Coordinates of C-alpha atoms and ligand atoms in Angstrom, one line a residue:
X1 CA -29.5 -37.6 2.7
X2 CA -31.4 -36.4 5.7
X3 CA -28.5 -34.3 6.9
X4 CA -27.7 -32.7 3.5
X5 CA -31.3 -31.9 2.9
X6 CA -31.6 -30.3 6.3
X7 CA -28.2 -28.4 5.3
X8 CA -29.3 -27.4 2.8
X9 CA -32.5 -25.9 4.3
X10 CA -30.5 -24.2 6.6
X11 CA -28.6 -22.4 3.6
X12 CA -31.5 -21.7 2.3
X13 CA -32.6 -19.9 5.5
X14 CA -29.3 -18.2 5.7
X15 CA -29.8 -16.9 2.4
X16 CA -33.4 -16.0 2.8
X17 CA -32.7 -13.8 5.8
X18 CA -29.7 -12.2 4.3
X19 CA -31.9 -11.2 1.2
X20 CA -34.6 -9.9 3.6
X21 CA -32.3 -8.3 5.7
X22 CA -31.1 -6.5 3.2
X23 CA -34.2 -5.9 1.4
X24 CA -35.9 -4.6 4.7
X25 CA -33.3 -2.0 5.0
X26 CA -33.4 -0.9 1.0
X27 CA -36.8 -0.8 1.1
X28 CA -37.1 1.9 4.9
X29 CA -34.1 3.6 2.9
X30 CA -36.9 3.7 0.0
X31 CA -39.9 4.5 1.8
X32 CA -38.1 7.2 4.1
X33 CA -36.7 9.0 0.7
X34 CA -40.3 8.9 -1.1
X35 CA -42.6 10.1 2.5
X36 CA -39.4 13.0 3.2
X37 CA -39.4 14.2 -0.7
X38 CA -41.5 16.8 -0.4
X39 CA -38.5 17.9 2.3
X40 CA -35.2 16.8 0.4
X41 CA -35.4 14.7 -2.7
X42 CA -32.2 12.9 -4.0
X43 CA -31.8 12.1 -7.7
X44 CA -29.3 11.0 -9.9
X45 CA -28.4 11.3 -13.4
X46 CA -28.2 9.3 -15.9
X47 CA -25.8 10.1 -18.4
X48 CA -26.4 9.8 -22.1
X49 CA -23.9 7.2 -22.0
X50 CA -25.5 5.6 -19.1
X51 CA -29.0 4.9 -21.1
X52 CA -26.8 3.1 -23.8
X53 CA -24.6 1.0 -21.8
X54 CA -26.5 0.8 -18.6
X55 CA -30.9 1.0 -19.4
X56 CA -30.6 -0.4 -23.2
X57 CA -31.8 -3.9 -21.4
X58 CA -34.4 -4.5 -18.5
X59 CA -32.0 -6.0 -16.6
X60 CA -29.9 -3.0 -16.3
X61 CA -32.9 -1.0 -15.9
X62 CA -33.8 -3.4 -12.8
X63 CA -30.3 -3.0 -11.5
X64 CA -30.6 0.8 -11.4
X65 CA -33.5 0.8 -10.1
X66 CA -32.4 -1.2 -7.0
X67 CA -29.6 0.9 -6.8
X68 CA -31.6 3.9 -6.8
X69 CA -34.1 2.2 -3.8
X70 CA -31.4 1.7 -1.9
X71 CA -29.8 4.8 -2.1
X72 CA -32.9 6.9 -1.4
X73 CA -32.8 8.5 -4.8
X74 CA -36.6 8.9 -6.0
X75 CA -35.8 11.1 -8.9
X76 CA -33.7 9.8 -12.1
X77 CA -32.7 12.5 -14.5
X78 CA -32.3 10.7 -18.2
X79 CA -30.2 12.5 -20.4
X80 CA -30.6 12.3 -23.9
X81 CA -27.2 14.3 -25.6
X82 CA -23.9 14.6 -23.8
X83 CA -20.1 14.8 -25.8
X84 CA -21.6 14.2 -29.3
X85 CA -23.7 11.2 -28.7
X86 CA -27.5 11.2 -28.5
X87 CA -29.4 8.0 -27.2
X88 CA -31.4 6.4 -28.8
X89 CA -35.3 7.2 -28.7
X90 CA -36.7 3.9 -28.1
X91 CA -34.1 3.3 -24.5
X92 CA -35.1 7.0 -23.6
X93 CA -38.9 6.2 -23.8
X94 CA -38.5 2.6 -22.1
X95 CA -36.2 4.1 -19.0
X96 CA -38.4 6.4 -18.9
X97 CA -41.6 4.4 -18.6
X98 CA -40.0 2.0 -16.4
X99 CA -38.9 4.2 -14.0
X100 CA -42.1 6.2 -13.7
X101 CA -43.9 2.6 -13.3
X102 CA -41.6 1.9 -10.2
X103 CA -42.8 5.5 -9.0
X104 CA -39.7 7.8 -9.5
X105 CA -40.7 10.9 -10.5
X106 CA -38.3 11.5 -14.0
X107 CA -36.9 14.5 -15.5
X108 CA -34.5 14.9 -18.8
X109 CA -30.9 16.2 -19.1
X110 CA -29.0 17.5 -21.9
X111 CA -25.3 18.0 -21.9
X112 CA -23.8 21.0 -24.3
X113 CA -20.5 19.6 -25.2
X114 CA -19.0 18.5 -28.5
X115 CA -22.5 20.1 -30.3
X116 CA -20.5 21.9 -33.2
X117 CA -17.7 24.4 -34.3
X118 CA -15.4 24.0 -31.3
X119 CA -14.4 26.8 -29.2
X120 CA -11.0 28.2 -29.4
X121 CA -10.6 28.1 -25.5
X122 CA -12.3 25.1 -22.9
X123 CA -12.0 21.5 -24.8
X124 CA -15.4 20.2 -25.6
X125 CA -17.4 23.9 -25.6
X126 CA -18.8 24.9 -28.9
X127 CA -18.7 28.3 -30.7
X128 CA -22.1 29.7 -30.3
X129 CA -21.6 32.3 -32.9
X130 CA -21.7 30.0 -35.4
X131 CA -25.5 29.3 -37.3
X132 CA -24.9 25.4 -37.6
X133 CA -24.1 25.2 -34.2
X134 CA -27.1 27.1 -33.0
X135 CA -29.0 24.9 -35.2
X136 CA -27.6 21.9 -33.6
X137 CA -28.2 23.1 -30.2
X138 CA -32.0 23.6 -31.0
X139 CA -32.2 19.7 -32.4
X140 CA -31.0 18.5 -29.4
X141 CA -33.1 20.6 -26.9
X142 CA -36.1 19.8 -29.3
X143 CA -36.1 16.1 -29.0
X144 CA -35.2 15.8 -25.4
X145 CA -38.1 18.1 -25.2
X146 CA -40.1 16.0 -27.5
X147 CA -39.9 13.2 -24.6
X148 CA -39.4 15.1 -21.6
X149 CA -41.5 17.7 -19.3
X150 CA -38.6 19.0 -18.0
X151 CA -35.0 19.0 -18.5
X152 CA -31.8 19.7 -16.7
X153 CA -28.7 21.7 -19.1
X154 CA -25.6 20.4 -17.3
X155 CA -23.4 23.2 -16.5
X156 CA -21.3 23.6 -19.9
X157 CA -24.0 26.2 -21.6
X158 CA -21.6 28.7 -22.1
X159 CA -18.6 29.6 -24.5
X160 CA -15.0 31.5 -24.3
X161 CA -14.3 31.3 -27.8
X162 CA -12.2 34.0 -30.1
X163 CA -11.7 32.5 -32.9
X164 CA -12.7 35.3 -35.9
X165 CA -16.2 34.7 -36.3
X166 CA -16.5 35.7 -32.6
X167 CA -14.3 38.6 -32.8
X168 CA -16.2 39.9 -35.2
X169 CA -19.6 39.5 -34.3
X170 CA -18.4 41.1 -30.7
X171 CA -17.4 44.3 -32.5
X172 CA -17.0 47.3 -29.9
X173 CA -18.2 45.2 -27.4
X174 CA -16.5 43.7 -24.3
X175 CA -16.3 39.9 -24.3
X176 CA -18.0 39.9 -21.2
X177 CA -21.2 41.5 -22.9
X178 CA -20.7 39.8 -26.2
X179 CA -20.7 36.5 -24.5
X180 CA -23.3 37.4 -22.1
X181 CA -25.7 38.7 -24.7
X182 CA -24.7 35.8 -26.7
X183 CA -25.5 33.1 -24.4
X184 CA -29.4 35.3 -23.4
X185 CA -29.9 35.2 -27.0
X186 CA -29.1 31.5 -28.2
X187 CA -30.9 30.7 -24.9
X188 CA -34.3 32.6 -25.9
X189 CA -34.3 31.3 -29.5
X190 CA -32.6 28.0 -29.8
X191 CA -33.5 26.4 -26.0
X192 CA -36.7 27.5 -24.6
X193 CA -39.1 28.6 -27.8
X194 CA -38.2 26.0 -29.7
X195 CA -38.5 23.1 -26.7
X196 CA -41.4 24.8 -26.0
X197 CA -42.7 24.8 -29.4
X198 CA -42.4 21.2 -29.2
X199 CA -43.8 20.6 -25.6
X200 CA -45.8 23.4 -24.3
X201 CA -46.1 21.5 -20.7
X202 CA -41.4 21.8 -20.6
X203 CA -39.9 23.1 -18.0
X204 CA -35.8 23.8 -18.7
X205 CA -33.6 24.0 -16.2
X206 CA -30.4 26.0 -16.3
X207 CA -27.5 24.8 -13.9
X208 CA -24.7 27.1 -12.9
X209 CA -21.2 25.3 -12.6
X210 CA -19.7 25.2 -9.5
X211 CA -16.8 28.0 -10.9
X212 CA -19.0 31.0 -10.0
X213 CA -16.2 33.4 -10.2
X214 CA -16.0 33.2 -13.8
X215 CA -19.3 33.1 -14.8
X216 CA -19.9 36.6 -16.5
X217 CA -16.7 35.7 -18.5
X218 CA -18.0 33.1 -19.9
X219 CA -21.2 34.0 -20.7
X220 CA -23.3 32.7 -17.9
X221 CA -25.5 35.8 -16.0
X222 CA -26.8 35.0 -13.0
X223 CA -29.6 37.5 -12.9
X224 CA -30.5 37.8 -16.8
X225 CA -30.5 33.9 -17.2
X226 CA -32.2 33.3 -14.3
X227 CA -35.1 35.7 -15.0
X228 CA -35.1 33.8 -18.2
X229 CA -35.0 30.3 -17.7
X230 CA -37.9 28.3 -15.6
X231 CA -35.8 27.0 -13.3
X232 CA -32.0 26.7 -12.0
X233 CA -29.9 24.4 -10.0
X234 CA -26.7 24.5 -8.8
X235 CA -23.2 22.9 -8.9
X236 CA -22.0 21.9 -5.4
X237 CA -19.0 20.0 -6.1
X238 CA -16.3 20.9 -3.7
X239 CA -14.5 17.6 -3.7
X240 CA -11.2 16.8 -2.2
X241 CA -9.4 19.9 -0.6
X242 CA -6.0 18.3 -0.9
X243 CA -6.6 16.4 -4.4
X244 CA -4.4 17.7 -6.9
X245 CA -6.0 17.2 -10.3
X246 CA -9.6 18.5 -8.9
X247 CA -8.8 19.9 -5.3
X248 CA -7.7 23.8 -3.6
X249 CA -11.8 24.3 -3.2
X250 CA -12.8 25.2 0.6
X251 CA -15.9 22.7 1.5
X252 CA -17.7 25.9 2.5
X253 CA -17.8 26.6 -1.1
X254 CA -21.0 24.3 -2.0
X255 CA -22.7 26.3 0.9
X256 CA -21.4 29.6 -0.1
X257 CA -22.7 28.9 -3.7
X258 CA -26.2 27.1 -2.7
X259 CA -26.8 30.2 -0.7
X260 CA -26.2 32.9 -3.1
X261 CA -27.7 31.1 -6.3
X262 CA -30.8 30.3 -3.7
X263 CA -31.7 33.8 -2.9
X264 CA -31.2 35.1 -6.3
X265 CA -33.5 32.0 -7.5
X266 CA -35.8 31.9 -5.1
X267 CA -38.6 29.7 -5.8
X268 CA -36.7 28.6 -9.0
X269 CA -33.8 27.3 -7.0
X270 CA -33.9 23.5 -7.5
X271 CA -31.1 22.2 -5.2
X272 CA -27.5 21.1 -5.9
X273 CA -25.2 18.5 -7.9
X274 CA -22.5 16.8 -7.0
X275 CA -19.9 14.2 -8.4
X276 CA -17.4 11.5 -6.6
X277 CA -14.7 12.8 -8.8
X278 CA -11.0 13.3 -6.6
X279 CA -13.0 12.3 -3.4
X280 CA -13.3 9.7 -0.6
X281 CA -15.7 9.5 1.9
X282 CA -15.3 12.1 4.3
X283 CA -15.2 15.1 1.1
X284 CA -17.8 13.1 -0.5
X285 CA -20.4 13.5 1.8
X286 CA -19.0 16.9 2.9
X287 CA -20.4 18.4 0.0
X288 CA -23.8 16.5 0.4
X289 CA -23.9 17.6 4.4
X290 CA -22.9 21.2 2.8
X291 CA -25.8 21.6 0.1
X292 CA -28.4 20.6 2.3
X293 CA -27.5 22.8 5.0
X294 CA -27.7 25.6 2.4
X295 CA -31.1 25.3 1.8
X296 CA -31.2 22.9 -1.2
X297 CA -34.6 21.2 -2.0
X298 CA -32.6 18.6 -3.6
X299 CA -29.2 16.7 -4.4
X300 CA -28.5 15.2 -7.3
X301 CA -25.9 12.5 -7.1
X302 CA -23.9 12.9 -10.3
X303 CA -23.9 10.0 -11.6
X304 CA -24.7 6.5 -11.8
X305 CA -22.1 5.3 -14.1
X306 CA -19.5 7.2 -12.5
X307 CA -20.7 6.2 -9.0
X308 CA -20.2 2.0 -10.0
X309 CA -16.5 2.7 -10.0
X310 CA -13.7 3.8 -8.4
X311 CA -14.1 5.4 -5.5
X312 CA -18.1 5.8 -6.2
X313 CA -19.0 2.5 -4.2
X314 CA -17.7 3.2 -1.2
X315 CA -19.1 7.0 -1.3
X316 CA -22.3 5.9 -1.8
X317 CA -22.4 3.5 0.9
X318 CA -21.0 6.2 3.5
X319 CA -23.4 8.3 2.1
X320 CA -26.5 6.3 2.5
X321 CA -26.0 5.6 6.0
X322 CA -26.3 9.7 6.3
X323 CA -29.6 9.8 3.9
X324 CA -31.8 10.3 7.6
X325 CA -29.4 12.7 9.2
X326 CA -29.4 14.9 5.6
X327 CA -33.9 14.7 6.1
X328 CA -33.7 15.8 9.2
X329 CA -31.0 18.4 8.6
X330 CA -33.0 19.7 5.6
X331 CA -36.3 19.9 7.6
X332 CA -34.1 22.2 10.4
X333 CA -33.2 24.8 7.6
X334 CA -36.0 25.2 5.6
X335 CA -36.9 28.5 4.7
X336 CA -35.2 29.2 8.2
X337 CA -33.2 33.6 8.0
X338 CA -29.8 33.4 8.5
X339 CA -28.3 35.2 11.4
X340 CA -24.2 36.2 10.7
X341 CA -22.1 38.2 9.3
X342 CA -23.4 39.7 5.3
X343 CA -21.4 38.6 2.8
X344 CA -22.6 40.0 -0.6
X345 CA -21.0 38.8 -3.3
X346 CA -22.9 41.4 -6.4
X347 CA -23.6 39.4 -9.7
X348 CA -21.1 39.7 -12.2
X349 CA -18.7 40.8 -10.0
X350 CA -14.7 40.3 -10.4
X351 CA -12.7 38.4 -8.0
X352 CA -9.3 40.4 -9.5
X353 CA -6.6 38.4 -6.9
X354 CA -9.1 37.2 -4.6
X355 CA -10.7 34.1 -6.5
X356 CA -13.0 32.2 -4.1
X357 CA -12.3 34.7 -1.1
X358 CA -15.9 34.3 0.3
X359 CA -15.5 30.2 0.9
X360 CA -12.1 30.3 2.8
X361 CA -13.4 33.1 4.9
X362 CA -16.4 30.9 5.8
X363 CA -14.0 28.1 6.6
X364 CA -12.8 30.5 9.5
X365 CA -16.0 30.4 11.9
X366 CA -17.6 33.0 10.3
X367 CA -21.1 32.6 9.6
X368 CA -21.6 34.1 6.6
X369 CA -25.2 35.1 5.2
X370 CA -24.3 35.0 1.5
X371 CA -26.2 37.6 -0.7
X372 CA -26.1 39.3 -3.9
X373 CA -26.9 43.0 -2.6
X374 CA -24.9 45.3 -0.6
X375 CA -27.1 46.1 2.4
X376 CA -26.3 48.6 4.9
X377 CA -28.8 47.2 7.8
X378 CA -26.4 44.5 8.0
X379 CA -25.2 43.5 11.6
X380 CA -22.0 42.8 10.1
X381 CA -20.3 42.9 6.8
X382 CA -17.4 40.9 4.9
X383 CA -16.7 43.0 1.5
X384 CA -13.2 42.2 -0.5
X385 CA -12.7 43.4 -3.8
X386 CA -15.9 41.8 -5.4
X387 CA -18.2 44.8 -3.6
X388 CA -16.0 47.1 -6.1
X389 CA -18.9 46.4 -8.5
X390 CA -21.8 48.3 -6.8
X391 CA -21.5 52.3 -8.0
X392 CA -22.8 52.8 -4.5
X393 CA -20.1 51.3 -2.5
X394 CA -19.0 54.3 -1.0
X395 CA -22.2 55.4 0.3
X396 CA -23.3 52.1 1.7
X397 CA -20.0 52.0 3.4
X398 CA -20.2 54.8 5.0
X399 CA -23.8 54.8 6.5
X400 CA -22.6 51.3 8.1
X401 CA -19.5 53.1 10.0
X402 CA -21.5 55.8 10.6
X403 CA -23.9 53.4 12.3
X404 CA -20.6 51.2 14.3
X405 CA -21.5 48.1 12.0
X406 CA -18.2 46.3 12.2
X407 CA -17.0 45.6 8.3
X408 CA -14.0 43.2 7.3
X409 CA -12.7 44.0 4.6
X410 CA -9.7 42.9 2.9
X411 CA -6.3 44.1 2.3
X412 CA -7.3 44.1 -1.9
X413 CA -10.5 46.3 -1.0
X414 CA -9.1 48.5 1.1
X415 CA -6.0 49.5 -1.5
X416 CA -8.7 50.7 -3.6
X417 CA -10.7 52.9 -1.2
X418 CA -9.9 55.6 0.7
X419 CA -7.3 55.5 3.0
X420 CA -9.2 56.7 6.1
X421 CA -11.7 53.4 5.5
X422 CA -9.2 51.5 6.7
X423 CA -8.4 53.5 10.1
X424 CA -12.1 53.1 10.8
X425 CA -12.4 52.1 14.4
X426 CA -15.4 49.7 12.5
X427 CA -12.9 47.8 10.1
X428 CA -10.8 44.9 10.4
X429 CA -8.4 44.8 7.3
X430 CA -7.9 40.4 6.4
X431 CA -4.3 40.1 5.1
X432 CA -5.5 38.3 1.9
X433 CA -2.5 39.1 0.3
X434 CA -4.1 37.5 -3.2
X435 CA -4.0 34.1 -2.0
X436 CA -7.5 33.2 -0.3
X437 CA -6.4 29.9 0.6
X438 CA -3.6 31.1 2.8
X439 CA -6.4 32.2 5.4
X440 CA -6.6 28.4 7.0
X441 CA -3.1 29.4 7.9
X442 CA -4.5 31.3 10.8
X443 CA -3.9 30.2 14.2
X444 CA -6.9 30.1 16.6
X445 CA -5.5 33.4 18.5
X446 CA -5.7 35.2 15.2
X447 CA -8.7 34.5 14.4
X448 CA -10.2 35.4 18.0
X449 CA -9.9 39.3 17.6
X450 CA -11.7 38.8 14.0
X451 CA -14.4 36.8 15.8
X452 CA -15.0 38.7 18.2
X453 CA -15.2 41.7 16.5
X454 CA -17.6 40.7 14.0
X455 CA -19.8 38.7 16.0
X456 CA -20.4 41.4 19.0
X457 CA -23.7 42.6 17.6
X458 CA -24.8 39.2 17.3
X459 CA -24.4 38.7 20.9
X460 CA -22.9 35.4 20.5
X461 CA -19.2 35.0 20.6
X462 CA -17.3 31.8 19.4
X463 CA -13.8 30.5 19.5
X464 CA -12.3 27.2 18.2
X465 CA -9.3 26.5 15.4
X466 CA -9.3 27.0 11.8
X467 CA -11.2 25.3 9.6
X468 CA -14.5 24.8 12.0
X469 CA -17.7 26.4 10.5
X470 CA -20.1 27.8 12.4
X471 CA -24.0 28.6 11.1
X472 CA -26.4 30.4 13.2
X473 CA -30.5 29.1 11.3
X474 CA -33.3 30.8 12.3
X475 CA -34.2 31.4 16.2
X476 CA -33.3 27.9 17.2
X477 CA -30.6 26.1 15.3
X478 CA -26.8 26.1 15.5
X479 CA -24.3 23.6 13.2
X480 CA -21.0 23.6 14.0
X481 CA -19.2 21.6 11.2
X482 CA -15.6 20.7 11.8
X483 CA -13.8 20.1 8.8
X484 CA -10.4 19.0 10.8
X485 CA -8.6 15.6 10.4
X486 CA -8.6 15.6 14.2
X487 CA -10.9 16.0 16.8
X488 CA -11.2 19.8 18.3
X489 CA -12.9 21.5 21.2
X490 CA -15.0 25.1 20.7
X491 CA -16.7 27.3 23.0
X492 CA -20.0 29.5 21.4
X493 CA -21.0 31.8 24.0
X494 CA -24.3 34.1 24.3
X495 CA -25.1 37.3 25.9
X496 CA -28.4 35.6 27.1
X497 CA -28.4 32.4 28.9
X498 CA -29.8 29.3 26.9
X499 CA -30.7 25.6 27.3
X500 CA -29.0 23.7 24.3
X501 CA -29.1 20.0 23.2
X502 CA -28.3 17.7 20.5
X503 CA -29.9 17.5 17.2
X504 CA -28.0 16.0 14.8
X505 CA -24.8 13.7 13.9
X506 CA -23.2 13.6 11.5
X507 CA -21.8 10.9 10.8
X508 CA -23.1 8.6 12.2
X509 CA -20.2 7.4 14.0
X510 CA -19.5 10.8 15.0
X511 CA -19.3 12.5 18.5
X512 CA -20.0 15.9 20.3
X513 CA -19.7 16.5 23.7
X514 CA -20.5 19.4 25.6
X515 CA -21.4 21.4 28.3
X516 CA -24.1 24.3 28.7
X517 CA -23.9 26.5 31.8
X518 CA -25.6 29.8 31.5
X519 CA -25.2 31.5 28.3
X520 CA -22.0 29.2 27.4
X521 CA -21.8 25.7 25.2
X522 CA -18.3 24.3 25.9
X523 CA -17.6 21.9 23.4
X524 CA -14.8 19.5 25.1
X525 CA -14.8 16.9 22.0
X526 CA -16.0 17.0 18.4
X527 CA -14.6 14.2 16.6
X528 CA -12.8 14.9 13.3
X529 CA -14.8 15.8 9.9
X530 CA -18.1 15.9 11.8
X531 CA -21.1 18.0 11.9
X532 CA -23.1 18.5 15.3
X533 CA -26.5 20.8 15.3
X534 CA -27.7 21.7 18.4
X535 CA -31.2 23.4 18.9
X536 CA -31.5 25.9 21.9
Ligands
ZN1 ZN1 -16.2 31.5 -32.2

């Protein structure tokens, strides 16, 4: 009796400290989220689907909720239409409510597929030409707005339709402008007067896939839109390099993307979305390491559903245990001028045979500045065939050779300018040779004469193997991120001597060791698929 009763006291104590062990630890993971949220704040979505089968009871509602807490996430988008289905108003409100009582900060989300006439093209996208499906469109954006101060549009707001309507409503017009104007139109009327007809306080949110290359194609217009809308965010979802259903995207892609969308924001730029989809726990949080180090006020973890299963569990655990690195990391960059190599990237621009150039070259130790504009006061410039979209390439190409700025360009760019361009004793041709990805093919001695070139007016110069990314923030900051299944040494040499230590490790399990004599880090060991920022 005795012994059984002290047995099971003991149990009892077991359990007791497991429980506050555990709750200890979700709780700093908690508090650290909500006192660093004004630096990085961490959200997750939601989906429509979601509020039916996962916040229709107050149990599930607690169970998100402690997954959130846990997690760090202190921002829960709801969303309240996604693939035909629209929640119901009472488990809106009550998620809602519940969540703001347990102090998240809450936001809506609406999801533009299966609204009406289907497109001829992408499965799910609607056929904006059509009246009943602008009508549709404006329900839906008027009752999540009806509930909601702001609200997220998931990135399937656009249409590649040609079905006959379409056709002949575009008339003389490209489908580029038809769409484009199409999409600025539908936008005006059917989103943003009408929501904020309904809640004059609403803030909408327009996010940008991930595919930015296509964008104008399909009707999404990066400077038009943005103008328009009150806010934007961005996708960042890189996932699995070597996955074959969602892979072939370069990691440096959500950084690339971040970047560009950030400076044409500005203050609008919200921060970046991600998914688990065809990832594991390296790519997983390599997209999360990647959008923060771009600059991105926020991540959103798309989303909690999809994050319960499959491979979601364990990416969430791996990331979590990088949640304080990702503060501090955020904290390092913000705001913080870039210091690289330009790479401008003009809006609507055409990637002809060179889809996705910009994130392979930024795979190569390159540190790229992504821009919009073609600026000649550039240290150094990357153009391929996109820069064919500013009338004034010529000109601006020519005031930086006349001024020695050393400019690679690549093999597609340099078929369509003048011949002597190329002889320039300023440009570096890239053998592209329409297949972006073939760059991580380049050996380290390749790449060194394309480093060194480029980065000569930086002062700095840098040598390690493919596939290592180099970022030069502000006055102070360096990240090397090496992207590698195996571990790889790097040198980064400056003109001027500095004094350079550790900052940051990521993962946590991770490892950098180095040297720094003079003006030289010598980096003898960074272990595979880890970033290291040093501050000098
Ligand atoms: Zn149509």
């Amino acid at each position: 009796m005795m012994k059984s009763s002290r047995l099971s006291r003991c149990a009892a104590a077991i359990v007791f400290l497991f429980f506050a062990a555990s709750g200890v630890r979700a709780q700093t993971l908690w508090e650290l989220a909500k006192q660093n949220r004004q630096t990085l704040r961490i959200a997750t979505l939601f989906s429509a689907q979601d509020v039916r089968d996962r916040l229709s009871s107050d149990k599930g509602i607690d169970e998100a909720i402690d997954w959130c807490q846990k997690t760090g996430v202190t921002h829960a988008f709801i969303e309240s239409f996604r693939d035909g289905y629209t929640a119901q108003r009472p488990a809106l409100e009550h998620a809602r409510d519940r969540f703001r009582e347990a102090g998240f900060e809450v936001s809506g989300c609406v999801t533009p597929t299966k609204v009406g006439k289907d497109s001829t093209g992408w499965q799910g996208i609607a056929c904006y030409t059509d009246e009943p499906t602008q009508k549709h469109i404006q329900e839906i954006f008027e009752y999540a707005a009806s509930m909601f101060d702001e609200i997220m549009i998931d990135d399937f707001w656009f249409t590649d339709c040609q079905c006959e309507a379409c056709k002949k409503a575009r008339g003389d017009k490209s489908w580029v402008d038809y769409r484009c104007d199409l999409m600025m139109r539908v936008s005006r009327e059917r989103i943003l007067q009408p929501a904020r007809a309904v809640n004059k306080q609403v803030k909408i949110i327009l996010k940008y896939p991930q595919w930015y290359e296509d964008f104008h194609n399909r009707g999404y217009e990066v400077v038009r839109e943005t103008a328009e809308f009150d806010r934007i965010w961005v996708g960042t979802e890189t996932r699995d390099p070597d996955n074959e259903r969602w892979g072939k995207k370069a990691q440096f892609e959500a950084y690339f993307i971040m970047r560009w969308l950030g400076g044409i924001g500005g203050a609008k730029c919200g921060g970046g979305w991600f998914d688990p989809f065809g990832t594991h726990e390296d790519t997983y949080v390599e997209q999360a390491r990647q959008t923060v180090l771009a600059d991105a006020k926020e991540m959103l973890l798309f989303c909690y559903g999809a994050l319960l299963r499959d491979t979601g569990p364990a990416n969430v655990e791996r990331l979590r245990t990088e949640v304080p690195g990702l503060f501090k990391l955020a904290a390092m960059v913000r705001n913080q001028p870039l210091k690289g190599i330009a790479a401008p990237k003009p809006p609507n621009s055409d990637a002809f045979d060179e889809q996705y150039v910009y994130d392979f070259v930024g795979m190569l130790g390159l540190p790229l500045i992504p821009a919009a504009e073609i600026r000649t006061d550039a240290k150094a410039a990357f153009l391929p065939v996109h820069a064919l979209k500013d009338p004034q390439l010529a000109d601006k190409l020519k005031a930086m050779l006349a001024a020695n700025t050393p400019v690679l360009i690549t093999d597609g760019l340099a078929k369509k300018l003048h011949a002597s361009v190329a002889e320039d004793k300023s440009v570096l041709v890239l053998k592209v040779a329409g297949k972006p990805s073939s760059l991580l093919n380049l050996t380290r001695e390749q790449l060194k004469p394309i480093r060194d070139k480029l980065l000569a007016p930086l002062g700095i110069r840098f040598d390690a193997p493919n596939k290592v990314a180099l970022y030069l923030i502000g006055d102070h900051w360096i990240v090397v991120e090496n992207f590698n299944n195996g571990a790889i040494t790097a040198t980064l040499e400056f003109a001027q001597p500095v004094q350079a230590s550790k900052a940051l490790i990521l993962p946590i399990t991770g490892a950098a060791e180095f040297t720094c004599q003079s003006g030289k880090i010598d980096f003898t060991k960074i272990t595979p698929r880890t970033l290291v920022a040093l501050t000098y």
